[in-house]
């Protein structure tokens, strides 16, 4: 369902000086019935234009408790400029913000618009971020948002109205990857985190130049740490020898993610990457699920499928086994299925892997 024009905030940074936007933001914030998400965007604009050198940010909490960090404005500006250059964005181009300002992806869409003097259309963050808009030159979404939009003709039309789209925050499920191939929109998958001020690498999802390998952006150097994890250096954004928990493979084309070090399951001497196996299972059942390793006397660890009841209905375990065995190799098949009442997620929808 498309959002009304009343639920739209347009900030055309190409048309007015920043001083005008500062006054405009304060004026809007005095409105008694202003939507909270609009307040968040306007407060960010005001804070960006202040004399403070740093901006507060929150990590996502997918690998532990969310934490507050501080990002230097010069580093944020440098990150924005690299993205603007990569996508060939120029003053007056139209950008779409449909992500929460509280996370780095939303913050950096605003910074790119400010630095690049873009015409920024802001709509309320939701699973179906649609509104009647002109053709959009650049937007950022999550795979979950695009999955929902792909379910309707209206949603597909909305996506095709975007010239360039970046997706981040999680893996792209196999089913969604196949659907994206039919969009005229140029789609990229991003790799990054709050600490790297959003993406430091991109891979094209559709078109003739589609790839499974992330290519680091200019100024970004990557290497394989001793434990097989990704290590990042990017001086222009203040990143020095940042070691991640992401196990990677490096080639002349870039790098690809194998899984998180803390999620790897070694069962009977076989190393299993839950994220890769989960990608194969995406779309088989509607329930939320994840794979996890648990201690086992025989195998040392065993792979377990944890699946959520949907609307309090018990999933048919026999049917689940049939679906799983048709999709996975012998070693990838979990040794047990555990059905739980609810799977916990972070505030931005990432699954918390606890049992």
Short mmCIF file of C-alpha atoms in Angstrom, two decimals:
data_model
loop_
_atom_site.label_atom_id
_atom_site.label_comp_id
_atom_site.label_asym_id
_atom_site.label_seq_id
_atom_site.Cartn_x
_atom_site.Cartn_y
_atom_site.Cartn_z
CA UNK A 1 0.00 0.00 0.00
CA UNK A 2 1.44 3.36 -1.02
CA UNK A 3 2.03 5.97 1.63
CA UNK A 4 0.21 9.29 1.37
CA UNK A 5 1.98 12.54 0.53
CA UNK A 6 1.37 13.61 4.14
CA UNK A 7 3.78 10.87 5.14
CA UNK A 8 6.54 12.18 2.88
CA UNK A 9 9.42 14.49 3.75
CA UNK A 10 11.33 16.07 0.87
CA UNK A 11 14.72 17.69 1.45
CA UNK A 12 16.05 19.13 -1.79
CA UNK A 13 19.63 19.92 -0.79
CA UNK A 14 20.40 21.15 -4.32
CA UNK A 15 17.88 24.00 -4.13
CA UNK A 16 18.80 25.80 -0.91
CA UNK A 17 21.80 26.58 1.26
CA UNK A 18 22.38 24.58 4.44
CA UNK A 19 21.48 27.61 6.58
CA UNK A 20 17.99 27.55 5.05
CA UNK A 21 17.61 23.85 5.88
CA UNK A 22 18.70 24.50 9.44
CA UNK A 23 15.93 27.08 9.87
CA UNK A 24 13.45 24.84 8.01
CA UNK A 25 14.25 21.88 10.26
CA UNK A 26 13.67 23.88 13.43
CA UNK A 27 10.40 25.20 11.99
CA UNK A 28 9.10 21.70 11.20
CA UNK A 29 10.11 20.37 14.60
CA UNK A 30 7.78 22.92 16.21
CA UNK A 31 4.79 21.24 14.57
CA UNK A 32 2.77 19.48 17.24
CA UNK A 33 1.79 16.39 15.22
CA UNK A 34 5.02 15.67 13.36
CA UNK A 35 5.73 11.97 12.78
CA UNK A 36 8.58 10.61 14.94
CA UNK A 37 10.56 9.30 11.95
CA UNK A 38 10.50 12.81 10.45
CA UNK A 39 11.76 14.24 13.74
CA UNK A 40 14.63 11.75 13.67
CA UNK A 41 15.67 12.85 10.16
CA UNK A 42 15.44 16.55 11.01
CA UNK A 43 17.39 16.16 14.26
CA UNK A 44 20.12 14.41 12.28
CA UNK A 45 20.27 17.31 9.79
CA UNK A 46 20.55 19.80 12.66
CA UNK A 47 23.27 17.79 14.40
CA UNK A 48 25.20 17.43 11.15
CA UNK A 49 25.19 21.20 10.66
CA UNK A 50 26.36 21.84 14.22
CA UNK A 51 29.97 22.59 15.17
CA UNK A 52 30.44 19.15 16.74
CA UNK A 53 33.16 17.07 15.07
CA UNK A 54 31.51 13.70 15.73
CA UNK A 55 28.11 12.07 15.33
CA UNK A 56 26.66 9.35 17.60
CA UNK A 57 25.78 5.98 16.06
CA UNK A 58 24.55 2.58 17.23
CA UNK A 59 25.79 -0.85 16.19
CA UNK A 60 23.09 -3.29 15.06
CA UNK A 61 23.38 -5.79 17.91
CA UNK A 62 23.44 -8.85 15.66
CA UNK A 63 26.63 -10.15 17.33
CA UNK A 64 25.99 -8.96 20.86
CA UNK A 65 24.40 -6.07 22.69
CA UNK A 66 24.01 -2.91 20.58
CA UNK A 67 26.54 -0.28 21.58
CA UNK A 68 26.93 3.43 21.05
CA UNK A 69 29.96 4.63 19.11
CA UNK A 70 31.11 8.01 17.81
CA UNK A 71 31.88 8.67 14.13
CA UNK A 72 33.95 11.57 12.85
CA UNK A 73 32.07 13.82 10.41
CA UNK A 74 35.09 14.05 8.10
CA UNK A 75 35.17 10.26 7.84
CA UNK A 76 31.42 10.15 7.15
CA UNK A 77 31.85 12.79 4.45
CA UNK A 78 34.70 10.79 2.88
CA UNK A 79 32.53 7.66 2.83
CA UNK A 80 29.68 9.61 1.23
CA UNK A 81 31.95 11.01 -1.50
CA UNK A 82 33.20 7.55 -2.49
CA UNK A 83 29.61 6.33 -2.88
CA UNK A 84 28.56 9.44 -4.81
CA UNK A 85 31.49 8.96 -7.19
CA UNK A 86 30.93 5.22 -7.63
CA UNK A 87 27.29 5.66 -8.61
CA UNK A 88 27.88 8.83 -10.64
CA UNK A 89 25.45 10.87 -8.56
CA UNK A 90 25.35 14.62 -9.19
CA UNK A 91 23.58 17.63 -7.62
CA UNK A 92 19.82 17.49 -8.14
CA UNK A 93 19.67 13.69 -8.54
CA UNK A 94 16.81 12.14 -6.62
CA UNK A 95 17.52 9.80 -3.70
CA UNK A 96 15.15 7.80 -1.49
CA UNK A 97 15.47 7.31 2.27
CA UNK A 98 13.23 4.48 3.50
CA UNK A 99 15.47 3.14 6.28
CA UNK A 100 15.46 4.19 9.96
CA UNK A 101 17.72 7.13 10.78
CA UNK A 102 18.79 5.38 13.99
CA UNK A 103 21.03 2.96 12.05
CA UNK A 104 24.10 3.81 9.99
CA UNK A 105 22.46 2.95 6.64
CA UNK A 106 19.80 5.59 7.21
CA UNK A 107 22.23 8.18 8.56
CA UNK A 108 24.54 7.82 5.58
CA UNK A 109 21.73 8.25 3.04
CA UNK A 110 21.15 11.68 4.60
CA UNK A 111 24.89 12.49 4.58
CA UNK A 112 25.20 11.51 0.89
CA UNK A 113 22.28 13.79 0.08
CA UNK A 114 23.82 16.67 2.05
CA UNK A 115 27.32 16.28 0.59
CA UNK A 116 26.14 15.52 -2.96
CA UNK A 117 23.35 18.15 -2.91
CA UNK A 118 20.79 15.49 -3.80
CA UNK A 119 17.01 15.84 -3.81
CA UNK A 120 16.14 13.51 -0.93
CA UNK A 121 12.69 11.94 -0.64
CA UNK A 122 12.11 10.49 2.83
CA UNK A 123 9.28 8.06 3.56
CA UNK A 124 8.40 6.19 6.73
CA UNK A 125 10.59 3.10 7.21
CA UNK A 126 8.49 -0.05 6.84
CA UNK A 127 8.49 -3.50 5.23
CA UNK A 128 6.66 -2.00 2.23
CA UNK A 129 8.37 1.34 1.54
CA UNK A 130 6.16 2.62 -1.27
CA UNK A 131 4.97 6.10 -2.21
CA UNK A 132 4.06 7.98 -5.38
CA UNK A 133 7.46 9.36 -6.37
CA UNK A 134 9.28 10.61 -9.46
CA UNK A 135 12.00 8.37 -10.89
CA UNK A 136 14.60 7.79 -8.18
CA UNK A 137 18.30 7.79 -9.07
CA UNK A 138 19.57 6.10 -5.92
CA UNK A 139 18.07 4.22 -2.96
CA UNK A 140 19.08 1.81 -0.20
CA UNK A 141 16.93 -1.00 1.19
CA UNK A 142 17.21 -4.28 3.06
CA UNK A 143 16.69 -7.64 1.32
CA UNK A 144 13.60 -8.11 3.51
CA UNK A 145 12.00 -4.93 2.16
CA UNK A 146 12.67 -5.92 -1.45
CA UNK A 147 11.29 -9.43 -0.81
CA UNK A 148 7.96 -7.96 0.29
CA UNK A 149 7.84 -5.51 -2.63
CA UNK A 150 8.48 -8.35 -5.09
CA UNK A 151 5.24 -10.02 -3.97
CA UNK A 152 3.02 -7.53 -5.84
CA UNK A 153 2.94 -5.91 -9.27
CA UNK A 154 2.67 -2.54 -7.55
CA UNK A 155 5.82 -3.27 -5.57
CA UNK A 156 7.73 -4.40 -8.67
CA UNK A 157 6.71 -1.18 -10.47
CA UNK A 158 7.97 0.81 -7.50
CA UNK A 159 11.33 -0.99 -7.60
CA UNK A 160 11.65 -0.51 -11.36
CA UNK A 161 11.20 3.23 -10.78
CA UNK A 162 14.58 3.22 -9.00
CA UNK A 163 17.62 3.51 -11.27
CA UNK A 164 20.25 2.24 -8.81
CA UNK A 165 19.56 0.30 -5.60
CA UNK A 166 21.88 -0.97 -2.89
CA UNK A 167 20.89 -3.80 -0.54
CA UNK A 168 22.58 -4.39 2.81
CA UNK A 169 22.20 -5.75 6.30
CA UNK A 170 21.99 -9.45 5.46
CA UNK A 171 22.48 -12.16 2.87
CA UNK A 172 20.24 -12.09 -0.21
CA UNK A 173 18.12 -15.28 -0.26
CA UNK A 174 18.37 -17.45 -3.37
CA UNK A 175 14.72 -16.86 -4.32
CA UNK A 176 15.12 -13.08 -4.08
CA UNK A 177 18.36 -13.20 -6.05
CA UNK A 178 16.50 -14.90 -8.89
CA UNK A 179 13.65 -12.36 -8.74
CA UNK A 180 16.09 -9.44 -8.88
CA UNK A 181 17.41 -10.71 -12.21
CA UNK A 182 14.11 -9.62 -13.80
CA UNK A 183 14.25 -6.02 -12.53
CA UNK A 184 15.44 -3.23 -14.80
CA UNK A 185 16.86 -1.56 -11.69
CA UNK A 186 20.62 -1.94 -11.27
CA UNK A 187 21.05 -3.70 -7.92
CA UNK A 188 24.17 -4.00 -5.75
CA UNK A 189 24.74 -5.98 -2.57
CA UNK A 190 26.82 -4.14 0.03
CA UNK A 191 29.30 -5.26 2.67
CA UNK A 192 29.95 -3.07 5.66
CA UNK A 193 29.00 -2.23 9.22
CA UNK A 194 28.57 0.75 11.51
CA UNK A 195 32.29 0.76 12.32
CA UNK A 196 33.13 1.13 8.59
CA UNK A 197 30.47 3.85 8.11
CA UNK A 198 28.32 1.54 5.93
CA UNK A 199 29.67 -0.26 2.89
CA UNK A 200 33.34 -0.68 2.04
CA UNK A 201 32.69 -3.18 -0.77
CA UNK A 202 29.99 -3.88 -3.37
CA UNK A 203 28.96 -6.66 -5.70
CA UNK A 204 26.56 -6.37 -8.62
CA UNK A 205 23.53 -8.63 -8.21
CA UNK A 206 21.98 -8.44 -11.68
CA UNK A 207 23.00 -7.62 -15.24
CA UNK A 208 25.92 -8.84 -17.32
CA UNK A 209 28.42 -7.72 -14.69
CA UNK A 210 26.74 -9.63 -11.82
CA UNK A 211 29.19 -11.32 -9.46
CA UNK A 212 29.31 -13.38 -6.28
CA UNK A 213 32.44 -11.47 -5.22
CA UNK A 214 32.52 -8.21 -3.28
CA UNK A 215 34.89 -5.64 -4.79
CA UNK A 216 36.45 -3.21 -2.28
CA UNK A 217 35.77 0.47 -2.95
CA UNK A 218 38.66 2.85 -3.80
CA UNK A 219 40.89 3.44 -0.78
CA UNK A 220 39.87 0.19 0.92
CA UNK A 221 42.48 -2.52 1.48
CA UNK A 222 41.51 -6.00 2.63
CA UNK A 223 43.51 -8.98 3.78
CA UNK A 224 43.03 -12.41 5.29
CA UNK A 225 43.82 -12.52 9.00
CA UNK A 226 45.53 -15.56 10.52
CA UNK A 227 42.20 -17.08 11.54
CA UNK A 228 40.69 -16.69 8.05
CA UNK A 229 38.65 -13.60 8.89
CA UNK A 230 38.48 -10.34 6.96
CA UNK A 231 40.73 -7.48 8.05
CA UNK A 232 40.06 -3.97 6.72
CA UNK A 233 42.16 -0.84 6.32
CA UNK A 234 40.56 2.33 4.95
CA UNK A 235 42.45 5.41 6.09
CA UNK A 236 40.02 7.93 4.58
CA UNK A 237 37.24 6.71 6.90
CA UNK A 238 39.45 6.18 9.94
CA UNK A 239 39.55 2.38 9.78
CA UNK A 240 42.89 0.84 10.77
CA UNK A 241 43.41 -2.94 10.86
CA UNK A 242 39.77 -3.59 11.72
CA UNK A 243 39.42 -7.34 12.19
CA UNK A 244 35.93 -8.71 11.59
CA UNK A 245 34.36 -12.05 12.54
CA UNK A 246 33.54 -12.78 8.89
CA UNK A 247 35.36 -15.75 7.39
CA UNK A 248 36.19 -14.99 3.77
CA UNK A 249 37.74 -16.29 0.59
CA UNK A 250 39.86 -13.88 -1.46
CA UNK A 251 40.45 -13.99 -5.22
CA UNK A 252 41.48 -11.60 -7.97
CA UNK A 253 37.79 -10.64 -8.22
CA UNK A 254 37.52 -9.55 -4.59
CA UNK A 255 36.22 -11.53 -1.64
CA UNK A 256 33.18 -13.56 -0.67
CA UNK A 257 31.72 -14.27 2.75
CA UNK A 258 31.76 -17.88 3.94
CA UNK A 259 30.08 -17.19 7.26
CA UNK A 260 30.76 -15.78 10.70
CA UNK A 261 33.58 -17.30 12.71
CA UNK A 262 31.40 -17.51 15.82
CA UNK A 263 28.68 -19.40 13.88
CA UNK A 264 30.88 -22.09 12.28
CA UNK A 265 29.97 -25.66 13.26
CA UNK A 266 32.60 -28.41 13.16
CA UNK A 267 30.68 -31.68 13.15
CA UNK A 268 32.60 -34.94 12.90
CA UNK A 269 35.58 -33.03 11.50
CA UNK A 270 33.50 -31.34 8.78
CA UNK A 271 33.40 -27.53 8.84
CA UNK A 272 29.87 -26.23 8.21
CA UNK A 273 28.86 -22.62 7.56
CA UNK A 274 25.25 -22.13 8.79
CA UNK A 275 24.68 -18.95 6.73
CA UNK A 276 25.48 -20.73 3.46
CA UNK A 277 23.20 -23.65 4.32
CA UNK A 278 20.42 -21.28 5.40
CA UNK A 279 20.63 -19.57 2.03
CA UNK A 280 19.81 -22.91 0.37
CA UNK A 281 16.77 -23.32 2.63
CA UNK A 282 15.37 -19.80 2.11
CA UNK A 283 11.84 -19.90 0.73
CA UNK A 284 11.18 -23.53 1.66
CA UNK A 285 8.99 -22.57 4.61
CA UNK A 286 7.45 -19.35 5.86
CA UNK A 287 8.54 -19.76 9.48
CA UNK A 288 11.57 -17.93 10.84
CA UNK A 289 14.50 -20.32 11.24
CA UNK A 290 18.24 -20.56 11.78
CA UNK A 291 20.95 -23.22 12.08
CA UNK A 292 23.19 -23.57 15.09
CA UNK A 293 25.75 -25.98 16.50
CA UNK A 294 25.14 -27.74 19.83
CA UNK A 295 27.49 -30.05 21.78
CA UNK A 296 27.25 -33.73 20.84
CA UNK A 297 29.01 -36.81 22.28
CA UNK A 298 29.38 -38.50 18.89
CA UNK A 299 30.23 -35.60 16.55
CA UNK A 300 31.67 -33.06 18.98
CA UNK A 301 29.09 -30.64 17.62
CA UNK A 302 25.95 -31.31 15.66
CA UNK A 303 24.03 -29.02 13.35
CA UNK A 304 20.50 -28.24 14.53
CA UNK A 305 17.65 -26.50 12.70
CA UNK A 306 15.72 -24.16 14.98
CA UNK A 307 12.34 -23.18 13.54
CA UNK A 308 9.59 -20.97 14.92
CA UNK A 309 5.95 -21.92 15.26
CA UNK A 310 3.86 -19.74 12.96
CA UNK A 311 0.59 -18.46 14.45
CA UNK A 312 1.04 -21.10 17.18
CA UNK A 313 0.67 -23.88 14.58
CA UNK A 314 3.16 -26.75 14.93
CA UNK A 315 5.18 -27.25 11.73
CA UNK A 316 4.89 -30.75 10.24
CA UNK A 317 8.26 -32.28 11.11
CA UNK A 318 8.03 -35.08 8.55
CA UNK A 319 7.35 -32.53 5.82
CA UNK A 320 10.25 -30.41 7.04
CA UNK A 321 12.66 -33.35 6.74
CA UNK A 322 11.52 -34.03 3.18
CA UNK A 323 12.04 -30.41 2.16
CA UNK A 324 15.46 -30.23 3.80
CA UNK A 325 16.82 -33.47 2.36
CA UNK A 326 15.86 -32.42 -1.17
CA UNK A 327 17.90 -29.22 -0.86
CA UNK A 328 21.03 -30.12 1.10
CA UNK A 329 24.03 -32.39 0.74
CA UNK A 330 24.55 -35.25 3.17
CA UNK A 331 26.86 -33.33 5.50
CA UNK A 332 24.67 -30.19 5.45
CA UNK A 333 21.51 -31.96 6.68
CA UNK A 334 20.90 -31.03 10.34
CA UNK A 335 20.89 -33.85 12.86
CA UNK A 336 17.87 -32.49 14.70
CA UNK A 337 14.93 -30.10 14.30
CA UNK A 338 13.92 -28.02 17.30
CA UNK A 339 10.61 -26.15 17.19
CA UNK A 340 10.37 -23.06 19.42
CA UNK A 341 7.53 -20.71 20.25
CA UNK A 342 9.43 -17.63 19.10
CA UNK A 343 12.79 -16.70 17.60
CA UNK A 344 14.26 -13.48 18.97
CA UNK A 345 15.32 -10.73 16.56
CA UNK A 346 17.08 -7.40 16.94
CA UNK A 347 15.16 -4.16 16.45
CA UNK A 348 16.17 -4.12 12.77
CA UNK A 349 15.05 -7.69 12.13
CA UNK A 350 18.29 -9.69 12.42
CA UNK A 351 17.91 -13.12 14.02
CA UNK A 352 19.58 -13.61 17.40
CA UNK A 353 21.18 -17.06 17.30
CA UNK A 354 20.51 -18.43 20.77
CA UNK A 355 18.90 -21.67 21.85
#
